[in-house]
Amino acid sequence: RAGEDVVLPCNSSSFSSSCSDVTWFHNTNKTQNTQQEVWNGGIVQSSPRSARMSLDRNCSLIINNINADDAGWYRCSYNTDVYLNLLIISSSPPAADPTKNGKITLICSLVRFRGFSSCPVKSLLWLDETGSELTGEGDGYKSGGRSGCVSFLPVNLQSSRRFTCQFVGG
């Protein structure tokens, strides 16, 4: 989820005792051959994201405070491929007053490597506070459908219920 820290494994421990020979690449789109080098020879490459990156003792890439720009394909020079997906939950309007009557729409967006096809049906699920899937209409909510990798859930502002979104699938 946005704002969290992630560790992308490199599996280099069996090859090297130092990360000086490790290179990490990043790509957001399968149709483009450009691979951005994000780490080379123990040095993070200059980018707006570089201050949030480091390596652990196994040369795994640590990214702090992830955001949508971090999603995509990563490759460690030891042929370890990792796909980083990001689930973002927002609302429309973004600053609704919960003390007033009315509705708000929760928006669940999955940001992932653009080489994958659109999200399969039933891959973005809305869950209530008990972890049960929401379907149809219930107390304080009405299923709002989805478009690609974005799902919508209109809810009543006066509802004291808690809702979350979950990605299921590949």
Short mmCIF file of C-alpha atoms in Angstrom, two decimals:
data_model
loop_
_atom_site.label_atom_id
_atom_site.label_comp_id
_atom_site.label_asym_id
_atom_site.label_seq_id
_atom_site.Cartn_x
_atom_site.Cartn_y
_atom_site.Cartn_z
CA ARG A 1 0.00 0.00 0.00
CA ALA A 2 1.10 3.58 -0.62
CA GLY A 3 3.38 4.94 2.11
CA GLU A 4 4.68 1.54 3.20
CA ASP A 5 8.24 0.23 2.92
CA VAL A 6 9.05 -2.77 0.71
CA VAL A 7 11.99 -5.14 0.34
CA LEU A 8 12.57 -6.59 -3.14
CA PRO A 9 14.69 -9.76 -2.85
CA CYS A 10 17.90 -10.18 -4.84
CA ASN A 11 19.07 -13.63 -3.66
CA SER A 12 22.72 -12.68 -4.12
CA SER A 13 24.00 -14.06 -0.80
CA SER A 14 25.23 -17.30 -2.38
CA PHE A 15 27.30 -15.42 -4.97
CA SER A 16 28.85 -12.48 -3.22
CA SER A 17 29.70 -11.14 0.20
CA SER A 18 29.39 -7.56 -1.03
CA CYS A 19 26.80 -5.68 -3.02
CA SER A 20 29.40 -3.84 -5.10
CA ASP A 21 28.69 -6.05 -8.12
CA VAL A 22 24.89 -5.81 -7.92
CA THR A 23 22.79 -3.78 -10.36
CA TRP A 24 19.04 -3.21 -10.01
CA PHE A 25 16.89 -2.25 -13.02
CA HIS A 26 13.33 -0.89 -13.10
CA ASN A 27 10.75 -0.74 -15.89
CA THR A 28 7.11 0.32 -15.73
CA ASN A 29 5.97 -0.80 -19.18
CA LYS A 30 6.55 -4.12 -20.96
CA THR A 31 6.24 -2.52 -24.40
CA GLN A 32 9.22 -0.26 -23.77
CA ASN A 33 12.75 -1.64 -23.85
CA THR A 34 14.05 1.12 -21.61
CA GLN A 35 15.17 -0.17 -18.26
CA GLN A 36 16.04 2.48 -15.75
CA GLU A 37 19.10 1.59 -13.71
CA VAL A 38 18.27 2.39 -10.10
CA TRP A 39 21.28 0.89 -8.34
CA ASN A 40 24.77 0.02 -9.61
CA GLY A 41 27.87 -1.16 -7.81
CA GLY A 42 26.64 -0.21 -4.36
CA ILE A 43 25.60 3.29 -5.47
CA VAL A 44 22.02 4.46 -5.91
CA GLN A 45 21.54 6.20 -9.24
CA SER A 46 20.39 9.81 -9.11
CA SER A 47 16.62 10.12 -9.40
CA PRO A 48 13.76 11.70 -7.46
CA ARG A 49 13.30 8.30 -5.78
CA SER A 50 16.94 7.72 -4.82
CA ALA A 51 16.65 9.15 -1.30
CA ARG A 52 14.09 6.46 -0.52
CA MET A 53 16.26 3.52 -1.70
CA SER A 54 18.89 1.39 -0.01
CA LEU A 55 20.20 -2.19 -0.03
CA ASP A 56 20.17 -4.69 2.80
CA ARG A 57 23.03 -7.14 3.49
CA ASN A 58 21.62 -9.62 0.92
CA CYS A 59 21.58 -6.84 -1.71
CA SER A 60 17.79 -6.76 -1.68
CA LEU A 61 16.41 -3.37 -2.70
CA ILE A 62 14.60 -1.48 0.05
CA ILE A 63 12.19 1.25 -1.05
CA ASN A 64 10.75 3.46 1.69
CA ASN A 65 7.42 5.25 1.48
CA ILE A 66 6.37 3.69 -1.84
CA ASN A 67 4.12 5.54 -4.27
CA ALA A 68 2.65 4.98 -7.75
CA ASP A 69 5.98 5.85 -9.44
CA ASP A 70 7.57 2.80 -7.80
CA ALA A 71 5.20 0.23 -9.32
CA GLY A 72 6.51 -2.04 -12.06
CA TRP A 73 9.13 -4.66 -12.86
CA TYR A 74 12.45 -4.83 -11.05
CA ARG A 75 15.44 -7.04 -11.85
CA CYS A 76 18.46 -7.71 -9.72
CA SER A 77 21.60 -8.53 -11.73
CA TYR A 78 21.41 -12.07 -10.29
CA ASN A 79 18.35 -12.65 -12.52
CA THR A 80 15.82 -12.13 -9.79
CA ASP A 81 12.63 -10.60 -11.25
CA VAL A 82 10.20 -8.89 -8.89
CA TYR A 83 6.90 -7.16 -9.74
CA LEU A 84 5.82 -4.39 -7.39
CA ASN A 85 2.09 -3.64 -7.35
CA LEU A 86 0.61 -0.74 -5.42
CA LEU A 87 -2.93 -0.58 -4.04
CA ILE A 88 -4.23 2.96 -3.50
CA ILE A 89 -7.49 3.74 -1.71
CA SER A 90 -8.89 7.24 -2.09
CA SER A 91 -12.26 8.98 -1.93
CA SER A 92 -14.38 11.30 -4.00
CA PRO A 93 -14.85 14.00 -2.90
CA PRO A 94 -11.47 13.73 -1.14
CA ALA A 95 -12.32 15.87 1.90
CA ALA A 96 -15.93 14.97 2.69
CA ASP A 97 -17.23 15.89 6.15
CA PRO A 98 -18.30 12.67 7.94
CA THR A 99 -20.55 14.64 10.31
CA LYS A 100 -22.87 15.59 7.43
CA ASN A 101 -25.41 13.45 5.65
CA GLY A 102 -24.55 12.40 2.16
CA LYS A 103 -22.50 9.94 0.21
CA ILE A 104 -18.87 9.47 -0.65
CA THR A 105 -17.33 7.12 -3.19
CA LEU A 106 -14.34 5.05 -2.11
CA ILE A 107 -11.95 4.35 -4.98
CA CYS A 108 -9.58 1.40 -5.02
CA SER A 109 -6.84 1.61 -7.71
CA LEU A 110 -4.22 -1.00 -8.49
CA VAL A 111 -1.05 0.39 -10.06
CA ARG A 112 1.10 -2.34 -11.58
CA PHE A 113 3.50 -3.25 -14.37
CA ARG A 114 1.84 -2.11 -17.60
CA GLY A 115 2.81 -5.32 -19.38
CA PHE A 116 0.08 -7.22 -17.56
CA SER A 117 -3.43 -7.35 -18.94
CA SER A 118 -6.22 -5.51 -17.16
CA CYS A 119 -7.32 -6.81 -13.77
CA PRO A 120 -9.41 -9.98 -14.02
CA VAL A 121 -13.05 -9.86 -12.89
CA LYS A 122 -13.35 -10.31 -9.11
CA SER A 123 -9.68 -9.41 -8.54
CA LEU A 124 -10.48 -6.19 -6.63
CA LEU A 125 -12.76 -6.96 -3.70
CA TRP A 126 -14.37 -4.65 -1.17
CA LEU A 127 -14.48 -6.09 2.36
CA ASP A 128 -16.29 -5.02 5.52
CA GLU A 129 -14.78 -4.82 9.01
CA THR A 130 -15.22 -8.60 9.48
CA GLY A 131 -13.34 -9.40 6.25
CA SER A 132 -16.51 -10.45 4.41
CA GLU A 133 -16.82 -9.53 0.74
CA LEU A 134 -19.37 -6.84 -0.08
CA THR A 135 -21.72 -7.67 -2.92
CA GLY A 136 -24.77 -5.81 -4.13
CA GLU A 137 -26.19 -3.38 -1.57
CA GLY A 138 -26.12 -3.40 2.23
CA ASP A 139 -26.07 -1.25 5.35
CA GLY A 140 -24.34 1.97 4.32
CA TYR A 141 -22.94 0.91 0.95
CA LYS A 142 -23.82 -0.01 -2.62
CA SER A 143 -21.43 -1.74 -5.00
CA GLY A 144 -20.39 0.74 -7.65
CA GLY A 145 -18.69 -1.44 -10.23
CA ARG A 146 -15.23 -1.20 -11.66
CA SER A 147 -13.26 -0.08 -14.66
CA GLY A 148 -10.00 -1.89 -15.46
CA CYS A 149 -7.95 -1.93 -12.27
CA VAL A 150 -10.16 0.59 -10.44
CA SER A 151 -13.15 -0.32 -8.26
CA PHE A 152 -15.75 2.03 -6.76
CA LEU A 153 -17.82 1.74 -3.57
CA PRO A 154 -20.40 4.46 -2.79
CA VAL A 155 -20.98 4.67 0.98
CA ASN A 156 -23.11 6.76 3.33
CA LEU A 157 -21.08 9.29 5.30
CA GLN A 158 -23.10 8.55 8.44
CA SER A 159 -22.20 4.85 8.33
CA SER A 160 -19.88 3.84 11.14
CA ARG A 161 -18.72 0.83 9.17
CA ARG A 162 -15.17 0.31 7.95
CA PHE A 163 -14.38 -0.86 4.43
CA THR A 164 -11.19 -1.96 2.74
CA CYS A 165 -10.12 -3.11 -0.69
CA GLN A 166 -8.16 -6.25 -1.46
CA PHE A 167 -6.42 -7.41 -4.65
CA VAL A 168 -6.78 -11.12 -5.38
CA GLY A 169 -5.02 -12.67 -8.34
CA GLY A 170 -1.95 -12.27 -10.47
#
